[in-house]
Amino acid sequence: MASTQMASVGNAPTKNQTLLQWVNRCARMTQPDRIVWCDGSEEEKKRLTEQAVKEGILIPLNQEKRPGCYLHRSNPNDVARVEHLTFICTPNKTDAGPTNNWMDPEEAYTKLGQLFDGCMKGRTMYVVPYVMGPLGSPYAKIGVELTDSIYVALNMRIMTRMGKPALDMLGESEDFNRGLHSTGDVNPDRRYICHFPHDNTIWSFGSGYGGNVLLGKKCLALRIGSYLGREEGWMAEHMLILGVTNPEGVTTYVAAAFPSACGKTNFAMMIPPGEYKGWKVETVGDDIAWMRPGPDGRLYAINPEAGYFGVVPGTNNKTNPNAMATIAKDTLFTNVGLTPDGDVWWEGKDGEVPSELIDWQGKPWKPGNGEKAAHPNSRFTAPMTNNPAISSKANDPQGVPISAIIFGGRRSNTVPLVLQAFNWTHGVFLGATMGSETTAAATGKVGVVRRDPMAMLPFCGYHMGDYLQHWLDMQKSITHLPKIFQVNWFRQDKNGKFVWPGFGDNMRVLEWIVNRVQGRVPTQETLLGWVPRNGDINTKGLDISPDTMAEATSIKEDEWKAELKSQEVFFEQLGTKAPEALMLQRKLLISRLGS
Ligand code: OXD
Ligand code: MN
């Protein structure tokens, strides 16, 4: 660790002049009392954790029950991503596109510069160098985040390869993302998350919530990443990556896009049901995939992250036993309930509901008092190495070859359990027309269907029309194209009950997908794509009636006519940038539906 008592970069552990000058410039603007360069060591983790406990930022949990675990309570006004305060600052407004908020870069630097001016007086600035992607991977990217939040420094340590290895990998290079963050006074009226893709820069002010402030994640790995991906011929996607191995020992790698809080972590860590002897699912990543064509013409994916920032409520030994094991130690919990014996509790946890506890806002709580003990978007930050199902390829610098891409939304109707696209272009159309009911991961109304192409609506760093065209163009550089599928685990019956059990039983759908990829099973054509023939989804050991199965897989033409209208509104928004190939797909679907 190298730190100074004055806000100078005097004894910084790097000779990289570009980095030093930039840190100096930011320190002159924000005026911290101290600058601490993070090295990522165990000693540093201990020291920062002790400091955070002393400042009341972390509450130690019962160290016998949850070794190395701490609870953080955020400001109640700061519990989710703030899409309305997230900006893409490109020189031309059109480059950000109609689905992003835009601010002129000069205006943004001036406006936020005023907020950053002197904002770290009396505080420490942590310099957090980090790598997104396996160390030494040619596909990894380096970032440096300057932050006045010790919570951010500790979270970045879990979520990225942070500290000395990042500085070593950077060397004298100027090629790093410049991230500046201050919690400011956590005032929603002075909260901005601004991205400057042309400068590889992110400025985040006024929030302490993960998605807004762990700048490697949504800001660099997705928004800036998607921009760089288009420039450099690769793809940054909001996708989990898993490897599924069949009893013959053949592993198939799958990437799957679902909107926030729709079960990516559960799917990535799934344990197959008892009937699936000899099958196993292993996690490469649970949220983000960086994918590019490899020398053998296949599409390779790395997980740029080193940890999981997962939604806590609903996690239990039935829905996700691997996540429960992952968060048993060395985990930072944010906004969950605290039990009298120093453990954590959330809605949907196993076991008895405690008769009393302290809720996520620090207030006494009793069952039935009308409040949630844990915030619906409460989170765990845990190292991926804790995951019993981690893939041996999670750190592979070359990544894993992807054979199937899955798009899934949260839809109570319309979208059937599973279907396969006719081809790549049709698959891109399925991804582009994804819709999903909104969740608590972002502020705003929950449960409203919104179009969410490739689950990237809040994360695409440039014009959505150009992004969809980039997907279409990638076809030219991938010789062995992954097959594309659409799934929906969330269909409901007339009484609002989910018709598909989900969780581990999603293995049954995954098996069909693997069999399709390997050419092992014929299929049936429908208006929407290829679907399993009757009986092709294995329901052995599952208590599901043929009627319910029919409901889960049904395609209702009237629902699809309404869906087409809603898709039209989305495509109209893209104007002349709506890709021609997708418009043709749309026409074909309209004619198949006869409307
Ligand atoms: C996340 C999100 O935190 O998508 O991963 O909101
Ligand atoms: Mn996500």
mmCIF file with all atom_site columns, C-alpha atoms and ligand atoms in Angstrom, residues 218 238 260 264 287, ligand 2:
data_model
loop_
_atom_site.group_PDB
_atom_site.id
_atom_site.type_symbol
_atom_site.label_atom_id
_atom_site.label_alt_id
_atom_site.label_comp_id
_atom_site.label_asym_id
_atom_site.label_entity_id
_atom_site.label_seq_id
_atom_site.pdbx_PDB_ins_code
_atom_site.Cartn_x
_atom_site.Cartn_y
_atom_site.Cartn_z
_atom_site.occupancy
_atom_site.B_iso_or_equiv
_atom_site.pdbx_formal_charge
_atom_site.auth_seq_id
_atom_site.auth_comp_id
_atom_site.auth_asym_id
_atom_site.auth_atom_id
_atom_site.pdbx_PDB_model_num
ATOM   1 C  CA . LYS A 1 218 ? -22.603 -1.244  -15.978 1.00 0.00 ? 218 LYS A CA 1
ATOM   2 C  CA . HIS A 1 238 ? -25.862 -8.057  -20.546 1.00 0.00 ? 238 HIS A CA 1
ATOM   3 C  CA . SER A 1 260 ? -32.089 -6.947  -14.436 1.00 0.00 ? 260 SER A CA 1
ATOM   4 C  CA . LYS A 1 264 ? -29.593 -14.463 -14.551 1.00 0.00 ? 264 LYS A CA 1
ATOM   5 C  CA . ASP A 1 287 ? -24.268 -10.670 -15.620 1.00 0.00 ? 287 ASP A CA 1
HETATM 6 MN MN . MN  B 2 .   ? -27.377 -6.799  -14.673 1.00 0.00 ? 2   MN  B MN 1
#
